[in-house]
Amino acid sequence: MVRRYLRLLGIQLKASGLLALQYRADFFTEGVTSFFWTFTALAPLFVVYGERPVVEGWGFGEALLVVGWFTLLQGILEGAINPSLTGVVEHIRKGTLDFVLLKPADAQFLVSTQRFLPWRAFNVLTGLGLFVYAFVQLGRAPSLTGVLASVLLLGTSTLLLYSLWILTVSAAFFVVRVDNLTYLFTSIFDFARWPSSMFQGVAKGALTLVFTYVIPLALMTTFPAEAMLGRLPARSLVGAVVGSVAFAWVARRVWLRSIGHYTSASS
């Protein structure tokens, strides 16, 4: 079963890669554009740290790690998650999801892997470059334990991001348009470029609680950055793993129940 789905994933990746290479100029243009937007997004960080060396316990190099995680996850979101799941909304609206549901494979897997944008890998490479630059600024290297913990948190962060998108897309089974909802989610995700402690002064810390437990942005970028710095408590690491698995389970249940409300084009 696992080999079958890995083979299906390989076919989908190959098809997306061949499609992207048909328009090589677009491939490199999008790559350059990704670099440009990434470095533009760094401007607020330079402004904030221009006058103060430390903000809410985070120095410039440490905050740069959070931006690196945000950039890396943005590449995964826009290159591997968003393209496929955005197409699901169109399938539901037009009633053409039948073509997916009738195939002899799990519908959630098929709709989640139907399209990839390879040029977004530039964001992932830029995120890795920011990690290197941040540790040069800090004047030290991450510990092996910190690297291993951050790799584990990369998996949990990706799972959380994917689960949030599944929950968002599932809303399309009940309402006609969810475009505004996806734009809202993208706007909220922009907050993940800052360490979560920087929101402690907003609404008596309520925003920090929301970004940790309701929309777990802190688990996606702040926790991995703290793991690389070697200051993430073990209980937080365990909590992130358990929380991401629980989030994925809820998203799966919501997806399965939402399919029951689907009305095809032939109905």
GROMACS .gro file of C-alpha atoms in nm:
model
  267
    1MET     CA    1   0.000   0.000   0.000
    2VAL     CA    2   0.277   0.247   0.099
    3ARG     CA    3   0.479   0.163  -0.213
    4ARG     CA    4   0.171   0.221  -0.427
    5TYR     CA    5   0.112   0.569  -0.285
    6LEU     CA    6   0.484   0.654  -0.307
    7ARG     CA    7   0.473   0.556  -0.675
    8LEU     CA    8   0.165   0.776  -0.725
    9LEU     CA    9   0.345   1.066  -0.554
   10GLY     CA   10   0.647   1.014  -0.779
   11ILE     CA   11   0.425   1.027  -1.089
   12GLN     CA   12   0.258   1.349  -0.973
   13LEU     CA   13   0.598   1.510  -0.896
   14LYS     CA   14   0.734   1.408  -1.236
   15ALA     CA   15   0.430   1.548  -1.417
   16SER     CA   16   0.458   1.881  -1.227
   17GLY     CA   17   0.830   1.901  -1.301
   18LEU     CA   18   0.781   1.838  -1.674
   19LEU     CA   19   0.501   2.097  -1.685
   20ALA     CA   20   0.724   2.356  -1.515
   21LEU     CA   21   1.015   2.287  -1.754
   22GLN     CA   22   0.789   2.355  -2.054
   23TYR     CA   23   0.809   2.722  -1.958
   24ARG     CA   24   1.174   2.760  -1.849
   25ALA     CA   25   1.166   3.140  -1.867
   26ASP     CA   26   0.877   3.142  -1.620
   27PHE     CA   27   1.069   2.895  -1.401
   28PHE     CA   28   1.367   3.132  -1.359
   29THR     CA   29   1.150   3.448  -1.349
   30GLU     CA   30   0.948   3.306  -1.064
   31GLY     CA   31   1.270   3.205  -0.890
   32VAL     CA   32   1.415   3.557  -0.913
   33THR     CA   33   1.082   3.702  -0.797
   34SER     CA   34   1.084   3.469  -0.495
   35PHE     CA   35   1.433   3.592  -0.400
   36PHE     CA   36   1.322   3.955  -0.441
   37TRP     CA   37   1.013   3.916  -0.217
   38THR     CA   38   1.212   3.727   0.044
   39PHE     CA   39   1.471   4.001   0.083
   40THR     CA   40   1.199   4.268   0.073
   41ALA     CA   41   1.032   4.089   0.364
   42LEU     CA   42   1.353   4.130   0.565
   43ALA     CA   43   1.324   4.511   0.559
   44PRO     CA   44   1.091   4.534   0.867
   45LEU     CA   45   1.342   4.325   1.066
   46PHE     CA   46   1.624   4.570   0.989
   47VAL     CA   47   1.396   4.862   1.085
   48VAL     CA   48   1.295   4.706   1.419
   49TYR     CA   49   1.653   4.614   1.515
   50GLY     CA   50   1.801   4.939   1.384
   51GLU     CA   51   1.752   5.110   1.721
   52ARG     CA   52   1.736   4.819   1.967
   53PRO     CA   53   1.974   4.518   1.985
   54VAL     CA   54   1.716   4.297   2.164
   55VAL     CA   55   1.334   4.291   2.137
   56GLU     CA   56   1.131   4.076   2.381
   57GLY     CA   57   1.435   3.858   2.449
   58TRP     CA   58   1.521   3.806   2.082
   59GLY     CA   59   1.839   3.946   1.923
   60PHE     CA   60   1.873   4.015   1.550
   61GLY     CA   61   2.043   3.684   1.466
   62GLU     CA   62   1.787   3.487   1.668
   63ALA     CA   63   1.490   3.664   1.505
   64LEU     CA   64   1.654   3.597   1.168
   65LEU     CA   65   1.619   3.224   1.239
   66VAL     CA   66   1.242   3.272   1.277
   67VAL     CA   67   1.232   3.454   0.941
   68GLY     CA   68   1.431   3.166   0.791
   69TRP     CA   69   1.173   2.914   0.912
   70PHE     CA   70   0.891   3.137   0.784
   71THR     CA   71   1.056   3.159   0.440
   72LEU     CA   72   1.118   2.783   0.426
   73LEU     CA   73   0.758   2.701   0.523
   74GLN     CA   74   0.626   2.961   0.280
   75GLY     CA   75   0.808   2.773   0.004
   76ILE     CA   76   0.647   2.445   0.115
   77LEU     CA   77   0.303   2.610   0.142
   78GLU     CA   78   0.313   2.781  -0.198
   79GLY     CA   79   0.501   2.503  -0.377
   80ALA     CA   80   0.348   2.183  -0.240
   81ILE     CA   81   0.029   2.252  -0.044
   82ASN     CA   82  -0.148   2.555  -0.186
   83PRO     CA   83  -0.147   2.466  -0.562
   84SER     CA   84  -0.319   2.130  -0.514
   85LEU     CA   85  -0.569   2.225  -0.245
   86THR     CA   86  -0.671   2.549  -0.419
   87GLY     CA   87  -0.775   2.333  -0.715
   88VAL     CA   88  -1.009   2.136  -0.488
   89VAL     CA   89  -1.222   2.448  -0.436
   90GLU     CA   90  -1.277   2.471  -0.814
   91HIS     CA   91  -1.362   2.098  -0.833
   92ILE     CA   92  -1.625   2.140  -0.559
   93ARG     CA   93  -1.770   2.455  -0.713
   94LYS     CA   94  -1.804   2.299  -1.060
   95GLY     CA   95  -1.914   1.958  -0.926
   96THR     CA   96  -1.623   1.780  -1.097
   97LEU     CA   97  -1.479   1.623  -0.784
   98ASP     CA   98  -1.646   1.299  -0.904
   99PHE     CA   99  -1.344   1.234  -1.128
  100VAL     CA  100  -1.127   1.220  -0.813
  101LEU     CA  101  -1.368   1.031  -0.588
  102LEU     CA  102  -1.418   0.755  -0.846
  103LYS     CA  103  -1.047   0.674  -0.871
  104PRO     CA  104  -0.920   0.367  -0.676
  105ALA     CA  105  -0.711   0.568  -0.429
  106ASP     CA  106  -0.766   0.785  -0.123
  107ALA     CA  107  -0.935   1.110  -0.232
  108GLN     CA  108  -0.748   1.328   0.020
  109PHE     CA  109  -0.414   1.195  -0.107
  110LEU     CA  110  -0.510   1.253  -0.472
  111VAL     CA  111  -0.633   1.611  -0.422
  112SER     CA  112  -0.328   1.693  -0.207
  113THR     CA  113  -0.073   1.581  -0.467
  114GLN     CA  114  -0.232   1.682  -0.797
  115ARG     CA  115  -0.003   1.980  -0.859
  116PHE     CA  116   0.336   2.112  -0.739
  117LEU     CA  117   0.522   2.434  -0.823
  118PRO     CA  118   0.895   2.337  -0.831
  119TRP     CA  119   1.022   2.698  -0.856
  120ARG     CA  120   0.906   2.757  -0.498
  121ALA     CA  121   1.208   2.547  -0.399
  122PHE     CA  122   1.394   2.879  -0.425
  123ASN     CA  123   1.216   2.985  -0.103
  124VAL     CA  124   1.336   2.668   0.071
  125LEU     CA  125   1.696   2.736  -0.039
  126THR     CA  126   1.665   3.099   0.072
  127GLY     CA  127   1.541   2.985   0.414
  128LEU     CA  128   1.844   2.756   0.448
  129GLY     CA  129   2.069   3.047   0.347
  130LEU     CA  130   1.910   3.264   0.619
  131PHE     CA  131   1.991   2.993   0.877
  132VAL     CA  132   2.359   3.007   0.778
  133TYR     CA  133   2.363   3.389   0.786
  134ALA     CA  134   2.186   3.395   1.125
  135PHE     CA  135   2.442   3.165   1.288
  136VAL     CA  136   2.725   3.370   1.135
  137GLN     CA  137   2.567   3.672   1.307
  138LEU     CA  138   2.542   3.474   1.633
  139GLY     CA  139   2.905   3.368   1.605
  140ARG     CA  140   2.843   3.000   1.671
  141ALA     CA  141   2.701   2.683   1.513
  142PRO     CA  142   2.386   2.492   1.619
  143SER     CA  143   2.430   2.178   1.828
  144LEU     CA  144   2.361   1.834   1.677
  145THR     CA  145   2.070   1.789   1.921
  146GLY     CA  146   1.926   2.124   1.814
  147VAL     CA  147   1.951   2.034   1.445
  148LEU     CA  148   1.782   1.695   1.499
  149ALA     CA  149   1.502   1.857   1.704
  150SER     CA  150   1.449   2.124   1.437
  151VAL     CA  151   1.430   1.858   1.161
  152LEU     CA  152   1.161   1.682   1.366
  153LEU     CA  153   0.979   2.013   1.407
  154LEU     CA  154   1.000   2.072   1.030
  155GLY     CA  155   0.783   1.761   0.994
  156THR     CA  156   0.536   1.876   1.259
  157SER     CA  157   0.523   2.229   1.112
  158THR     CA  158   0.450   2.095   0.763
  159LEU     CA  159   0.182   1.866   0.905
  160LEU     CA  160   0.020   2.157   1.091
  161LEU     CA  161   0.027   2.378   0.782
  162TYR     CA  162  -0.124   2.103   0.569
  163SER     CA  163  -0.393   2.026   0.830
  164LEU     CA  164  -0.494   2.393   0.854
  165TRP     CA  165  -0.534   2.404   0.475
  166ILE     CA  166  -0.743   2.084   0.477
  167LEU     CA  167  -0.972   2.245   0.737
  168THR     CA  168  -0.994   2.562   0.525
  169VAL     CA  169  -1.068   2.375   0.203
  170SER     CA  170  -1.328   2.156   0.377
  171ALA     CA  171  -1.533   2.474   0.429
  172ALA     CA  172  -1.586   2.480   0.050
  173PHE     CA  173  -1.825   2.185   0.086
  174PHE     CA  174  -2.062   2.407   0.287
  175VAL     CA  175  -2.019   2.756   0.136
  176VAL     CA  176  -1.993   2.861  -0.228
  177ARG     CA  177  -1.673   3.064  -0.208
  178VAL     CA  178  -1.385   3.031   0.038
  179ASP     CA  179  -1.147   3.265  -0.144
  180ASN     CA  180  -1.172   3.523   0.134
  181LEU     CA  181  -1.102   3.253   0.390
  182THR     CA  182  -0.783   3.146   0.212
  183TYR     CA  183  -0.670   3.509   0.180
  184LEU     CA  184  -0.739   3.555   0.553
  185PHE     CA  185  -0.533   3.246   0.636
  186THR     CA  186  -0.244   3.369   0.418
  187SER     CA  187  -0.254   3.709   0.593
  188ILE     CA  188  -0.255   3.549   0.938
  189PHE     CA  189   0.036   3.324   0.837
  190ASP     CA  190   0.243   3.640   0.780
  191PHE     CA  191   0.251   3.687   1.160
  192ALA     CA  192   0.466   3.372   1.178
  193ARG     CA  193   0.768   3.572   1.056
  194TRP     CA  194   0.797   3.722   1.408
  195PRO     CA  195   0.882   3.540   1.737
  196SER     CA  196   0.558   3.471   1.925
  197SER     CA  197   0.681   3.653   2.240
  198MET     CA  198   0.669   3.982   2.048
  199PHE     CA  199   0.287   3.970   2.073
  200GLN     CA  200   0.282   3.944   2.452
  201GLY     CA  201   0.196   4.313   2.482
  202VAL     CA  202  -0.112   4.281   2.257
  203ALA     CA  203  -0.446   4.224   2.439
  204LYS     CA  204  -0.267   4.112   2.757
  205GLY     CA  205  -0.096   3.823   2.582
  206ALA     CA  206  -0.416   3.684   2.427
  207LEU     CA  207  -0.263   3.700   2.079
  208THR     CA  208   0.031   3.485   2.192
  209LEU     CA  209  -0.211   3.220   2.324
  210VAL     CA  210  -0.408   3.227   1.997
  211PHE     CA  211  -0.091   3.186   1.788
  212THR     CA  212   0.022   2.895   2.007
  213TYR     CA  213  -0.294   2.688   2.067
  214VAL     CA  214  -0.569   2.800   1.822
  215ILE     CA  215  -0.372   2.886   1.506
  216PRO     CA  216  -0.038   2.730   1.606
  217LEU     CA  217   0.195   2.968   1.422
  218ALA     CA  218   0.441   2.962   1.716
  219LEU     CA  219   0.480   2.585   1.677
  220MET     CA  220   0.567   2.635   1.308
  221THR     CA  221   0.845   2.896   1.330
  222THR     CA  222   0.927   3.007   1.687
  223PHE     CA  223   0.962   2.653   1.830
  224PRO     CA  224   1.199   2.531   1.552
  225ALA     CA  225   1.409   2.847   1.590
  226GLU     CA  226   1.432   2.791   1.966
  227ALA     CA  227   1.526   2.427   1.903
  228MET     CA  228   1.816   2.540   1.679
  229LEU     CA  229   1.927   2.776   1.954
  230GLY     CA  230   1.917   2.486   2.203
  231ARG     CA  231   1.667   2.648   2.438
  232LEU     CA  232   1.341   2.466   2.355
  233PRO     CA  233   1.220   2.265   2.660
  234ALA     CA  234   1.168   1.891   2.598
  235ARG     CA  235   0.803   1.917   2.704
  236SER     CA  236   0.744   2.180   2.433
  237LEU     CA  237   0.898   1.948   2.174
  238VAL     CA  238   0.672   1.662   2.284
  239GLY     CA  239   0.373   1.899   2.292
  240ALA     CA  240   0.445   2.010   1.934
  241VAL     CA  241   0.458   1.650   1.810
  242VAL     CA  242   0.141   1.545   1.994
  243GLY     CA  243  -0.040   1.866   1.896
  244SER     CA  244   0.043   1.831   1.526
  245VAL     CA  245  -0.073   1.466   1.519
  246ALA     CA  246  -0.398   1.564   1.696
  247PHE     CA  247  -0.448   1.851   1.450
  248ALA     CA  248  -0.396   1.613   1.155
  249TRP     CA  249  -0.646   1.365   1.302
  250VAL     CA  250  -0.910   1.637   1.342
  251ALA     CA  251  -0.847   1.763   0.987
  252ARG     CA  252  -0.886   1.407   0.851
  253ARG     CA  253  -1.216   1.358   1.034
  254VAL     CA  254  -1.347   1.694   0.912
  255TRP     CA  255  -1.246   1.609   0.553
  256LEU     CA  256  -1.425   1.272   0.562
  257ARG     CA  257  -1.743   1.427   0.706
  258SER     CA  258  -1.729   1.714   0.454
  259ILE     CA  259  -1.722   1.475   0.158
  260GLY     CA  260  -2.063   1.353   0.274
  261HIS     CA  261  -2.202   1.699   0.193
  262TYR     CA  262  -2.060   1.699  -0.161
  263THR     CA  263  -2.310   1.741  -0.444
  264SER     CA  264  -2.171   1.630  -0.779
  265ALA     CA  265  -2.246   1.783  -1.123
  266SER     CA  266  -2.475   1.490  -1.208
  267SER     CA  267  -2.693   1.532  -0.896
   0.00000   0.00000   0.00000
